[in-house]
Amino acid sequence: MKEDVIHLLPDSVANQIAAGEVVQRPSSIVKELVENSIDAEAKTIQVFVVDGGKTNVQVIDDGKGMSETDARLSFERHATSKISQASDLFSLSTMGFRGEALASIAAVAQVELKTRRNEDELGTYIQIAGSHIEGQEPTVCPVGCNFSVKNLFFNVPARRRFLKSNQTELNNVISDFERIVLVHPQVSFSLHSNGVEVFNLPQSSVRQRIINVFGKKLNSDLLPIEVETSLASISGYVAKPETAKKKGVHQYFFVNGRYMRHPYFHSAVMRAYDGMIPAGEHVSYFIYFKVSPADIDVNVHPTKTEIKFDNEQAIWQVLSAAVREALGQFCSVPLIDFDVEGRPDIPTIGTSKEIPQQPKPATTSYNPFHSTNPHPVAGWERLYKQSGDGSEFSFDSLVPSELTNDGNAELSQSTLNIWNDDELEMSSSVYGEALPKFQYKGRYIIYPDSDGLIAVDQHRAHIRILYEQNMQCLNQHPRPTQKQLFPEIIQFSKAESLVLETSLDDLLSLGFELSNLGGGSYSVDGVPIELQGLNIDKLLHEIVGSLMNHPILENAKEAWETISLIMAREAAIVYGQVLSDAEMEQLLRDLFATSAPARTPDGKIIYATIDFRQIDNMF
């Protein structure tokens, strides 16, 4: 008779499996422990991390504390004081409720707990490692809880290897810490990293807490929103349209004191900014929802950051209208309503006078395709001969519709012969300096070769050129710096300052000179020469935002590539900029001198060919 094959897992193994959902990195420990402290009605919470939390995470609070029995039971799976029956899941008003956090943390780390209630003379000390109780005894300690979580994943080396660098893990800790402190301004918080204070946040209002976290400059950019409906109460702040940028914005949704991600509500906020900010840019917002606990479900995801609403569509409309009203009220957006009395007087051009026309005689002898080059290339001469007498020849008829689009549409693979990756090393026949050139729609530089027409995207070409120059400066030669007559003061948040400090040497090599004034303020004493006239504040915030948000920046080379690409995008010539023949000549010469002229560093096509056979088929 065969033996049974199904058996129950030991508690220690089951806890490690549960830990895979709850404890993903050190920031998960900070989140769970701080939320427990808030549920314990703590007024002061201190967080200490060492090596980004990989070596030690310590959370100290002055909350209610636990009895000896509760302290021991708190490390058991599904041990909780928040719920007693299934219906309680739909009336939650606390942060933690599943009873999985402490059990999961104790399964993959070495945990020490000191706790005492106000009515007890002595507290309790418990030591656990890998779900095994190693010691428990009375101790003298303050009221509240003191958790110390050491050597995360010490017994799961495979998972420990997947932890990122100390700086990356610290950024994640700061991110989760910010999400909690922003919604609990009535609690004092502090955060220390390797003995250095990162945050010291006293009790304050919501607006003041936002300013204390992200810097004083944000204060003048915030617009309040406030709306009361039967579905939800919505309050908070949105940023002015002029603060929009591609990266480095702060976007937060909170519901009933809990942080959440909600792409659908995000679209409601951004819809209110339609026509006010450039495409692809975003603004900061801090929006707080208060809804009935019965109308939401927070028990959707292990991290409780995804929440379902019963009336999402109606709340979407309310939210978008509230943001639009704030923008109209505080930004003085001109709104014209033609259906109300007292409509404004709109001046019009008088129709009594005729507008004189300025006729321009046609120049019948002009031929735009007449080449002054005594030795035109064969392909260009062939194109000219095919036009008949040349007088009615239309260049637009030769250019596919993809090239006449003013938007950012990619060149079609079916229409154009795009250079493949194995064709990046171009021969000298691809580009000749003696070839006639045209700039089309202020976007493309077009010139002939023996096989057809080459169309070069001038903006992307310049990005590739500047990127390689920036990388060369970082690797070898520092870039010349233009000293600022009046240094610009730029404000960064605490988290941004930590990242910026690690990149100061790289920025110096690129031509930036920054002085730390303290408190997150930096003086820009010098900038690269080619960046004169650009928005340096926006550029530096975008660089720091990319370094913070990029999950794979684990070495200096990757950081250099990110910085170089952002600077190249900002400094590159823009679409619509008219170039002289000499400027087109220099741009093409520099492009084909780069290591990979066919594509930008982020993989976009720089140039393509229009085959002469396609042109022949048009006739």
Coordinates of C-alpha atoms in Angstrom, one line a residue:
M1 CA 0.0 0.0 0.0
K2 CA 1.4 3.4 -1.0
E3 CA 2.0 6.0 1.7
D4 CA 0.1 9.3 1.7
V5 CA 2.0 12.1 0.0
I6 CA 0.2 15.2 1.3
H7 CA 1.3 16.6 4.7
L8 CA 1.2 19.8 6.7
L9 CA 4.1 22.1 6.5
P10 CA 6.0 22.9 9.8
D11 CA 5.2 26.3 11.2
S12 CA 8.7 27.6 10.5
V13 CA 8.4 26.8 6.8
A14 CA 4.9 28.2 6.6
N15 CA 6.1 31.4 8.2
Q16 CA 8.9 31.7 5.7
I17 CA 6.5 31.3 2.8
A18 CA 4.2 33.9 4.3
A19 CA 7.2 36.2 4.7
G20 CA 7.7 36.1 1.0
E21 CA 4.5 38.1 0.6
V22 CA 4.8 40.4 3.6
V23 CA 8.6 41.0 3.9
Q24 CA 10.1 41.8 0.6
R25 CA 12.9 44.1 1.7
P26 CA 14.0 46.2 4.8
S27 CA 11.4 48.8 3.9
S28 CA 8.7 46.3 4.4
I29 CA 9.8 45.8 8.0
V30 CA 9.8 49.6 8.6
K31 CA 6.3 49.9 7.2
E32 CA 4.8 47.0 9.3
L33 CA 6.5 48.0 12.6
V34 CA 5.7 51.7 12.3
E35 CA 2.0 51.0 11.4
N36 CA 1.8 48.8 14.5
S37 CA 3.2 51.7 16.6
I38 CA 0.5 54.0 15.1
D39 CA -2.2 51.5 16.0
A40 CA -0.8 51.4 19.5
E41 CA -1.5 55.2 19.8
A42 CA 2.1 56.2 19.9
K43 CA 2.8 59.9 19.8
T44 CA 6.6 59.6 19.1
I45 CA 8.1 57.1 16.8
Q46 CA 11.9 56.7 16.1
V47 CA 13.3 54.6 13.3
F48 CA 17.0 53.6 13.0
V49 CA 18.4 51.7 10.1
V50 CA 21.9 50.4 9.4
D51 CA 23.1 49.6 5.9
G52 CA 19.8 50.5 4.4
G53 CA 18.1 48.2 6.9
K54 CA 19.9 45.0 5.8
T55 CA 21.9 44.9 9.0
N56 CA 19.5 46.3 11.5
V57 CA 16.1 48.0 11.6
Q58 CA 15.0 49.4 15.0
V59 CA 11.6 51.0 15.7
I60 CA 11.0 52.6 19.1
D61 CA 7.6 54.0 20.2
D62 CA 5.8 55.3 23.3
G63 CA 2.5 53.5 22.6
K64 CA 0.5 51.3 24.9
G65 CA 3.0 48.4 25.0
M66 CA 2.1 44.8 25.6
S67 CA 1.8 42.4 28.5
E68 CA 4.0 39.3 28.8
T69 CA 1.4 37.1 27.3
D70 CA 0.5 39.4 24.4
A71 CA 4.2 39.9 23.6
R72 CA 4.6 36.2 23.2
L73 CA 1.4 35.7 21.2
S74 CA 2.2 38.6 18.9
F75 CA 4.7 36.5 17.0
E76 CA 2.2 33.7 16.3
R77 CA 0.6 33.5 12.8
H78 CA -2.7 35.3 12.5
A79 CA -2.6 36.5 16.0
T80 CA -4.3 39.9 16.1
S81 CA -6.3 42.2 18.3
K82 CA -8.0 44.0 15.4
I83 CA -10.5 41.5 14.1
S84 CA -12.4 38.6 15.6
Q85 CA -14.8 37.6 12.8
A86 CA -15.0 37.9 9.0
S87 CA -17.4 40.8 9.0
D88 CA -14.8 42.9 10.8
L89 CA -12.8 43.0 7.6
F90 CA -15.4 45.5 6.2
S91 CA -15.2 47.9 9.1
L92 CA -11.5 48.4 9.6
S93 CA -10.1 51.6 11.0
T94 CA -6.6 50.4 11.9
M95 CA -3.4 49.9 9.8
G96 CA -2.4 46.3 10.6
F97 CA -5.0 43.6 11.1
R98 CA -4.0 40.3 9.7
G99 CA -1.5 39.2 12.4
E100 CA 1.1 38.1 9.8
A101 CA 3.7 40.8 10.1
L102 CA 5.6 39.9 13.2
A103 CA 5.4 36.2 12.5
S104 CA 6.8 36.7 9.0
I105 CA 9.5 39.0 10.2
A106 CA 10.6 36.6 12.9
A107 CA 10.8 33.8 10.4
V108 CA 13.5 35.5 8.3
A109 CA 15.4 37.6 10.8
Q110 CA 16.8 37.9 14.3
V111 CA 14.3 39.9 16.4
E112 CA 14.5 41.4 19.8
L113 CA 11.5 43.0 21.5
K114 CA 11.4 45.1 24.7
T115 CA 7.9 46.2 25.7
R116 CA 6.0 47.5 28.8
R117 CA 2.5 48.7 29.6
N118 CA 2.0 51.8 31.7
E119 CA 0.4 49.8 34.5
D120 CA 3.3 47.3 34.7
E121 CA 6.4 47.8 36.8
L122 CA 8.5 45.5 34.6
G123 CA 8.5 45.0 30.9
T124 CA 9.1 41.9 28.8
Y125 CA 12.2 41.0 26.7
I126 CA 11.9 38.4 23.9
Q127 CA 14.5 37.1 21.6
I128 CA 13.5 35.2 18.4
A129 CA 15.5 33.9 15.4
G130 CA 14.0 32.0 12.5
S131 CA 10.7 31.6 14.3
H132 CA 12.4 29.9 17.3
I133 CA 12.1 31.5 20.7
E134 CA 15.6 31.9 22.1
G135 CA 14.8 33.7 25.3
Q136 CA 12.2 35.5 27.3
E137 CA 12.6 37.3 30.6
P138 CA 11.4 40.4 32.5
T139 CA 13.3 43.6 31.9
V140 CA 13.4 47.3 32.8
C141 CA 12.3 49.4 29.8
P142 CA 10.2 52.5 29.0
V143 CA 6.5 52.3 28.2
G144 CA 5.9 51.3 24.6
C145 CA 7.7 48.9 22.3
N146 CA 11.3 48.6 21.1
F147 CA 11.7 46.3 18.1
S148 CA 15.2 45.5 16.7
V149 CA 15.3 43.4 13.6
K150 CA 18.8 42.2 12.7
N151 CA 20.3 40.4 9.7
L152 CA 17.3 40.2 7.4
F153 CA 17.1 36.9 5.5
F154 CA 20.1 35.4 7.5
N155 CA 18.5 32.0 7.1
V156 CA 17.4 32.5 3.4
P157 CA 20.6 33.4 1.7
A158 CA 19.0 33.1 -1.8
R159 CA 16.7 36.0 -1.0
R160 CA 19.4 38.0 0.7
R161 CA 21.4 38.0 -2.5
F162 CA 18.6 39.7 -4.3
L163 CA 18.7 42.7 -2.0
K164 CA 20.0 45.8 -3.7
S165 CA 22.8 48.2 -2.6
N166 CA 22.6 50.0 0.7
Q167 CA 21.6 53.3 -1.0
T168 CA 18.8 51.7 -3.0
E169 CA 17.4 49.9 0.1
L170 CA 17.6 53.2 2.0
N171 CA 15.7 54.9 -0.7
N172 CA 13.0 52.3 -0.4
V173 CA 12.9 52.8 3.4
I174 CA 12.6 56.5 3.0
S175 CA 9.8 56.1 0.4
D176 CA 7.7 53.9 2.8
F177 CA 8.5 56.2 5.7
E178 CA 7.3 59.2 3.8
R179 CA 4.0 57.5 2.9
I180 CA 3.3 56.9 6.6
V181 CA 4.4 60.3 8.0
L182 CA 2.4 62.3 5.4
V183 CA -0.9 60.8 6.7
H184 CA -0.2 61.0 10.4
P185 CA 0.9 64.6 11.1
Q186 CA -0.3 64.3 14.7
V187 CA 2.6 61.9 15.4
S188 CA 6.3 62.9 15.8
F189 CA 8.7 60.9 13.7
S190 CA 12.4 60.7 13.3
L191 CA 14.6 58.6 10.9
H192 CA 18.3 57.9 11.3
S193 CA 20.5 56.1 8.8
N194 CA 23.9 54.8 10.1
G195 CA 23.7 57.2 13.0
V196 CA 22.9 60.2 10.8
E197 CA 19.6 62.0 11.2
V198 CA 17.6 62.0 7.9
F199 CA 14.2 63.3 9.2
N200 CA 13.0 65.0 12.4
L201 CA 9.3 65.7 12.0
P202 CA 7.4 67.2 15.0
Q203 CA 3.7 67.2 15.3
S204 CA 2.1 69.6 12.8
S205 CA -0.7 70.3 10.3
V206 CA -0.9 68.3 7.1
R207 CA 0.5 71.1 5.0
Q208 CA 3.4 71.7 7.3
R209 CA 4.2 68.0 7.4
I210 CA 4.4 68.0 3.6
I211 CA 6.7 71.0 3.7
N212 CA 8.9 69.4 6.4
V213 CA 9.3 66.3 4.3
F214 CA 9.8 67.8 0.8
G215 CA 11.2 71.2 1.5
K216 CA 10.0 74.8 1.9
K217 CA 9.9 75.6 -1.8
L218 CA 6.9 73.3 -2.2
N219 CA 4.9 75.6 0.1
S220 CA 4.2 78.2 -2.6
D221 CA 3.3 75.6 -5.2
L222 CA 0.4 73.9 -3.3
L223 CA -3.2 74.6 -4.0
P224 CA -5.8 73.3 -1.5
I225 CA -8.7 71.2 -2.5
E226 CA -11.7 70.4 -0.3
V227 CA -15.0 68.8 -1.2
E228 CA -17.7 67.0 0.8
T229 CA -20.1 64.5 -0.8
S230 CA -22.2 61.6 0.3
L231 CA -19.7 59.2 -1.3
A232 CA -16.5 60.6 0.1
S233 CA -14.7 63.5 1.6
I234 CA -11.8 64.7 -0.4
S235 CA -9.1 67.1 0.8
G236 CA -5.5 67.8 0.3
Y237 CA -3.3 69.7 -2.1
V238 CA -2.3 69.8 -5.8
A239 CA 0.6 71.6 -7.4
K240 CA 0.4 74.5 -9.8
P241 CA 0.6 73.7 -13.5
E242 CA 3.9 75.6 -13.9
T243 CA 5.7 73.1 -11.6
A244 CA 5.1 70.2 -14.0
K245 CA 8.1 68.1 -14.9
K246 CA 8.8 64.6 -16.3
K247 CA 10.3 63.1 -13.2
G248 CA 10.8 63.8 -9.5
V249 CA 7.2 64.7 -8.7
H250 CA 5.4 63.6 -5.5
Q251 CA 2.1 61.9 -6.0
Y252 CA 0.2 60.4 -3.1
F253 CA -3.3 59.1 -2.5
F254 CA -4.5 58.2 1.0
V255 CA -7.8 56.7 2.1
N256 CA -8.8 56.5 5.7
G257 CA -5.2 57.1 6.9
R258 CA -3.8 54.5 4.5
Y259 CA -1.5 55.0 1.5
M260 CA -2.8 53.5 -1.8
R261 CA -1.9 53.3 -5.5
H262 CA -4.8 54.0 -7.8
P263 CA -4.1 54.6 -11.5
Y264 CA -7.7 55.3 -12.2
F265 CA -7.9 58.2 -9.7
H266 CA -4.5 59.4 -11.0
S267 CA -6.1 59.8 -14.5
A268 CA -8.8 61.9 -12.9
V269 CA -6.2 64.3 -11.5
M270 CA -4.2 64.5 -14.7
R271 CA -7.4 65.1 -16.7
A272 CA -8.0 68.3 -14.8
Y273 CA -4.6 69.5 -16.1
D274 CA -5.4 68.9 -19.7
G275 CA -4.1 71.8 -21.8
M276 CA -2.2 73.3 -18.9
I277 CA 1.0 71.1 -18.8
P278 CA 3.1 69.6 -21.6
A279 CA 2.4 66.1 -22.7
G280 CA 4.4 63.5 -20.7
E281 CA 4.9 65.8 -17.7
H282 CA 3.3 65.4 -14.3
V283 CA 2.5 67.4 -11.2
S284 CA 2.7 66.7 -7.5
Y285 CA -0.4 66.1 -5.4
F286 CA -1.3 64.9 -1.9
I287 CA -5.0 63.8 -1.8
Y288 CA -6.8 62.4 1.2
F289 CA -10.0 60.4 1.0
K290 CA -12.4 59.7 3.8
V291 CA -15.0 57.0 3.0
S292 CA -17.1 54.6 4.9
P293 CA -15.0 51.4 5.7
A294 CA -17.9 49.4 4.3
D295 CA -17.4 51.0 0.8
I296 CA -13.8 49.9 0.3
D297 CA -11.8 46.7 0.5
V298 CA -8.3 47.0 1.7
N299 CA -7.7 43.2 2.0
V300 CA -6.8 42.9 -1.7
H301 CA -3.0 42.9 -1.7
P302 CA -0.5 41.7 1.0
T303 CA 1.0 45.2 1.2
K304 CA -2.5 46.7 1.4
T305 CA -1.6 49.4 -1.2
E306 CA -4.3 48.3 -3.6
I307 CA -7.8 49.2 -2.5
K308 CA -11.1 48.6 -4.2
F309 CA -13.9 51.2 -4.1
D310 CA -17.6 50.6 -4.6
N311 CA -18.3 53.8 -6.4
E312 CA -15.0 54.4 -8.3
Q313 CA -16.6 56.1 -11.4
A314 CA -18.6 58.6 -9.3
I315 CA -15.6 59.4 -7.1
W316 CA -13.5 59.9 -10.2
Q317 CA -15.8 62.6 -11.5
V318 CA -15.9 64.3 -8.1
L319 CA -12.1 64.2 -7.8
S320 CA -11.5 65.6 -11.3
A321 CA -14.0 68.4 -10.7
A322 CA -12.5 69.3 -7.3
V323 CA -9.0 69.6 -8.8
R324 CA -10.2 71.7 -11.8
E325 CA -12.0 74.0 -9.4
A326 CA -8.9 74.5 -7.3
L327 CA -6.9 75.3 -10.5
G328 CA -9.5 77.7 -11.6
Q329 CA -9.9 79.4 -8.3
F330 CA -6.3 79.8 -7.2
C331 CA -4.5 79.9 -10.5
S332 CA -6.8 82.6 -12.0
V333 CA -7.4 80.5 -15.0
P334 CA -9.5 82.6 -17.4
L335 CA -12.9 80.9 -17.9
I336 CA -15.3 82.4 -20.4
D337 CA -19.0 81.5 -20.0
F338 CA -21.1 82.8 -22.9
D339 CA -24.4 81.6 -21.4
V340 CA -24.5 84.1 -18.5
E341 CA -25.3 87.8 -18.3
G342 CA -22.6 90.3 -18.3
R343 CA -20.5 88.5 -20.8
P344 CA -17.1 90.1 -21.5
D345 CA -16.6 92.4 -24.4
I346 CA -14.4 90.7 -26.9
P347 CA -12.8 93.2 -29.3
T348 CA -13.2 92.3 -33.0
I349 CA -11.5 93.6 -36.1
G350 CA -13.8 96.1 -37.9
T351 CA -15.3 94.7 -41.0
S352 CA -15.9 98.1 -42.6
K353 CA -12.4 98.3 -43.9
E354 CA -10.9 96.1 -46.5
I355 CA -7.6 94.4 -45.6
P356 CA -5.2 95.2 -48.5
Q357 CA -3.6 92.2 -50.1
Q358 CA 0.1 92.1 -50.8
P359 CA 0.5 90.2 -54.1
K360 CA 3.8 88.6 -54.7
P361 CA 4.7 87.8 -58.3
A362 CA 5.5 84.2 -59.1
T363 CA 9.1 83.4 -60.0
T364 CA 8.7 81.0 -62.9
S365 CA 12.4 80.5 -63.4
Y366 CA 13.0 79.3 -59.8
N367 CA 14.0 75.6 -59.5
P368 CA 14.4 74.4 -56.0
F369 CA 16.2 71.2 -57.2
H370 CA 18.8 72.9 -59.3
S371 CA 22.1 71.8 -57.8
T372 CA 25.0 74.3 -57.8
N373 CA 27.4 71.3 -57.1
P374 CA 29.4 70.8 -60.3
H375 CA 29.6 67.0 -59.5
P376 CA 26.2 65.9 -58.1
V377 CA 25.9 62.4 -56.9
A378 CA 24.2 59.9 -59.2
G379 CA 21.1 59.4 -57.2
W380 CA 20.4 63.1 -56.8
E381 CA 20.9 63.8 -60.5
R382 CA 18.6 60.9 -61.3
L383 CA 15.9 62.3 -59.0
Y384 CA 16.2 65.7 -60.7
K385 CA 15.9 64.3 -64.2
Q386 CA 12.7 62.4 -63.3
S387 CA 10.9 65.6 -62.5
G388 CA 10.5 66.5 -66.2
D389 CA 11.0 70.2 -66.6
G390 CA 11.3 70.6 -62.8
S391 CA 9.0 73.5 -62.6
E392 CA 6.1 71.7 -61.0
F393 CA 8.0 69.1 -59.0
S394 CA 6.7 68.6 -55.4
F395 CA 9.1 67.4 -52.8
D396 CA 6.2 66.6 -50.5
S397 CA 5.1 63.9 -52.9
L398 CA 8.4 62.0 -52.3
V399 CA 8.1 62.1 -48.5
P400 CA 6.0 59.4 -46.8
S401 CA 3.3 60.6 -44.5
E402 CA 5.3 59.5 -41.5
L403 CA 7.8 62.2 -42.2
T404 CA 5.2 65.0 -42.5
N405 CA 3.8 64.3 -39.0
D406 CA 4.7 67.0 -36.6
G407 CA 4.1 64.7 -33.6
N408 CA 6.4 62.2 -32.1
A409 CA 5.3 59.2 -34.3
E410 CA 8.1 56.7 -35.1
L411 CA 9.1 56.2 -38.7
S412 CA 7.2 53.3 -40.1
Q413 CA 9.2 50.0 -40.6
S414 CA 7.0 49.2 -43.7
T415 CA 7.7 52.5 -45.4
L416 CA 11.4 53.0 -44.5
N417 CA 14.4 50.9 -44.6
I418 CA 15.6 51.2 -41.0
W419 CA 19.2 50.4 -40.2
N420 CA 19.5 47.3 -38.0
D421 CA 21.8 46.9 -35.0
D422 CA 24.3 45.0 -37.1
E423 CA 24.6 48.1 -39.4
L424 CA 25.7 50.5 -36.7
E425 CA 29.2 50.8 -38.1
M426 CA 28.6 52.9 -41.2
S427 CA 31.0 53.2 -44.1
S428 CA 32.1 56.5 -45.4
S429 CA 29.6 56.1 -48.3
V430 CA 26.6 56.7 -46.0
Y431 CA 27.5 60.4 -45.6
G432 CA 29.4 62.7 -47.8
E433 CA 30.2 66.2 -46.9
A434 CA 29.6 67.5 -50.5
L435 CA 26.0 66.3 -50.6
P436 CA 23.2 68.9 -50.9
K437 CA 21.0 68.9 -47.8
F438 CA 17.5 70.1 -46.9
Q439 CA 15.9 70.8 -43.5
Y440 CA 12.3 69.6 -43.7
K441 CA 9.6 70.9 -41.3
G442 CA 12.3 72.0 -38.8
R443 CA 12.7 68.3 -37.8
Y444 CA 14.5 66.3 -40.4
I445 CA 17.7 66.8 -42.3
I446 CA 17.3 65.1 -45.7
Y447 CA 20.1 64.4 -48.2
P448 CA 20.6 61.9 -51.0
D449 CA 22.9 59.0 -51.4
S450 CA 23.3 56.3 -54.0
D451 CA 20.3 54.2 -52.8
G452 CA 17.8 56.9 -52.0
L453 CA 17.2 59.7 -49.5
I454 CA 18.5 59.7 -45.9
A455 CA 16.2 61.4 -43.3
V456 CA 17.9 62.3 -40.1
D457 CA 16.0 63.4 -36.9
Q458 CA 18.0 66.4 -35.8
H459 CA 16.9 66.3 -32.2
R460 CA 17.7 62.6 -31.7
A461 CA 21.0 63.0 -33.6
H462 CA 22.0 65.8 -31.2
I463 CA 21.0 63.6 -28.2
R464 CA 23.4 60.8 -29.4
I465 CA 26.2 63.3 -29.9
L466 CA 25.8 65.0 -26.5
Y467 CA 25.4 61.7 -24.7
E468 CA 28.7 60.4 -25.9
Q469 CA 30.4 63.7 -25.1
N470 CA 28.9 63.6 -21.6
M471 CA 30.1 60.0 -21.1
Q472 CA 33.6 61.0 -22.2
C473 CA 33.7 63.8 -19.7
L474 CA 32.7 61.4 -16.9
N475 CA 35.3 58.9 -17.9
Q476 CA 38.2 61.2 -18.7
H477 CA 38.0 64.9 -19.3
P478 CA 36.0 67.3 -17.0
R479 CA 33.7 69.6 -18.9
P480 CA 34.3 73.4 -18.7
T481 CA 32.1 75.2 -16.3
Q482 CA 30.4 78.6 -16.8
K483 CA 30.5 80.5 -13.4
Q484 CA 27.2 82.0 -12.4
L485 CA 27.2 85.7 -11.6
F486 CA 24.2 85.2 -9.3
P487 CA 24.2 81.6 -8.0
E488 CA 20.8 80.0 -8.1
I489 CA 19.5 78.4 -4.9
I490 CA 17.7 75.0 -5.4
Q491 CA 15.8 73.2 -2.7
F492 CA 15.8 69.4 -2.4
S493 CA 13.9 67.0 -0.1
K494 CA 15.8 65.0 2.5
A495 CA 15.6 61.9 0.3
E496 CA 16.8 63.8 -2.8
S497 CA 19.7 65.3 -0.8
L498 CA 21.0 61.9 0.1
V499 CA 21.0 60.8 -3.6
L500 CA 22.5 64.1 -4.7
E501 CA 25.4 63.9 -2.2
T502 CA 26.5 60.6 -3.8
S503 CA 26.4 62.1 -7.3
L504 CA 28.2 65.5 -6.6
D505 CA 31.5 64.2 -8.1
D506 CA 29.8 63.0 -11.2
L507 CA 28.0 66.3 -11.7
L508 CA 31.2 68.2 -11.1
S509 CA 32.8 66.2 -14.0
L510 CA 29.9 67.3 -16.2
G511 CA 30.4 70.9 -15.4
F512 CA 28.1 71.6 -12.4
E513 CA 29.4 73.3 -9.3
L514 CA 27.1 72.8 -6.3
S515 CA 27.5 74.0 -2.7
N516 CA 25.6 72.4 0.1
L517 CA 24.0 75.2 2.2
G518 CA 22.3 72.8 4.6
G519 CA 18.7 72.0 5.1
G520 CA 18.3 70.6 1.6
S521 CA 19.4 73.8 -0.1
Y522 CA 22.1 73.9 -2.7
S523 CA 23.8 76.8 -4.4
V524 CA 24.4 76.3 -8.1
D525 CA 27.7 78.2 -8.6
G526 CA 28.5 77.0 -12.1
V527 CA 26.8 75.1 -14.9
P528 CA 28.1 73.5 -18.2
I529 CA 28.5 76.1 -20.9
E530 CA 26.0 74.5 -23.3
L531 CA 23.3 74.6 -20.6
Q532 CA 23.2 78.4 -20.3
G533 CA 19.6 79.6 -20.5
L534 CA 18.0 76.2 -19.6
N535 CA 16.0 75.6 -16.4
I536 CA 18.7 74.3 -14.2
D537 CA 16.3 73.7 -11.2
K538 CA 14.1 71.4 -13.4
L539 CA 17.1 69.6 -14.9
L540 CA 18.7 68.8 -11.6
H541 CA 15.5 67.6 -10.1
E542 CA 14.9 65.4 -13.1
I543 CA 18.4 63.9 -12.7
V544 CA 18.0 63.2 -9.0
G545 CA 14.5 61.9 -9.6
S546 CA 15.8 59.4 -12.1
L547 CA 18.5 58.2 -9.8
M548 CA 16.0 57.7 -7.0
N549 CA 13.3 56.0 -9.1
H550 CA 15.5 53.8 -11.3
P551 CA 15.4 50.3 -9.7
I552 CA 18.6 49.0 -11.4
L553 CA 21.1 51.7 -10.7
E554 CA 23.6 49.6 -8.8
N555 CA 26.9 51.0 -10.0
A556 CA 28.5 54.3 -11.1
K557 CA 28.4 53.5 -14.8
E558 CA 24.6 53.1 -14.8
A559 CA 24.3 56.4 -12.9
W560 CA 26.6 58.1 -15.4
E561 CA 24.5 56.8 -18.3
T562 CA 21.3 58.1 -16.7
I563 CA 22.8 61.6 -15.9
S564 CA 24.3 61.8 -19.4
L565 CA 21.1 61.0 -21.2
I566 CA 19.0 63.4 -19.2
M567 CA 21.5 66.3 -19.8
A568 CA 21.6 65.4 -23.5
R569 CA 17.8 65.5 -23.9
E570 CA 17.7 68.9 -22.2
A571 CA 20.5 70.5 -24.2
A572 CA 19.7 69.0 -27.6
I573 CA 18.4 71.2 -30.4
V574 CA 14.6 71.3 -30.4
Y575 CA 12.2 70.5 -33.2
G576 CA 11.5 73.6 -35.3
Q577 CA 15.0 75.1 -34.8
V578 CA 16.2 76.3 -38.2
L579 CA 19.8 75.2 -39.0
S580 CA 22.2 76.7 -41.5
D581 CA 24.1 74.6 -44.0
A582 CA 27.2 74.7 -41.8
E583 CA 25.2 73.6 -38.8
M584 CA 23.6 70.7 -40.6
E585 CA 27.1 69.8 -41.9
Q586 CA 28.6 69.8 -38.5
L587 CA 25.7 67.9 -36.9
L588 CA 25.9 65.1 -39.5
R589 CA 29.7 64.9 -39.3
D590 CA 29.5 64.6 -35.5
L591 CA 26.7 62.0 -35.6
F592 CA 28.5 59.6 -37.9
A593 CA 31.6 60.0 -35.8
T594 CA 29.8 58.5 -32.8
S595 CA 29.9 54.8 -31.8
A596 CA 26.3 54.1 -32.6
P597 CA 24.8 56.7 -35.0
A598 CA 21.6 54.7 -35.8
R599 CA 19.9 55.0 -32.5
T600 CA 19.7 57.1 -29.4
P601 CA 20.9 55.7 -26.1
D602 CA 17.3 54.7 -25.2
G603 CA 16.8 52.9 -28.5
K604 CA 15.0 55.4 -30.7
I605 CA 15.7 55.5 -34.4
I606 CA 17.9 58.5 -35.5
Y607 CA 17.8 58.1 -39.3
A608 CA 16.3 56.0 -42.0
T609 CA 16.4 55.7 -45.8
I610 CA 13.7 56.2 -48.5
D611 CA 14.6 53.8 -51.3
F612 CA 14.6 55.3 -54.9
R613 CA 12.5 52.3 -56.0
Q614 CA 9.7 53.5 -53.8
I615 CA 10.0 57.0 -55.3
D616 CA 9.9 55.5 -58.8
N617 CA 6.7 53.6 -58.0
M618 CA 5.0 56.8 -57.1
F619 CA 5.1 57.8 -60.8

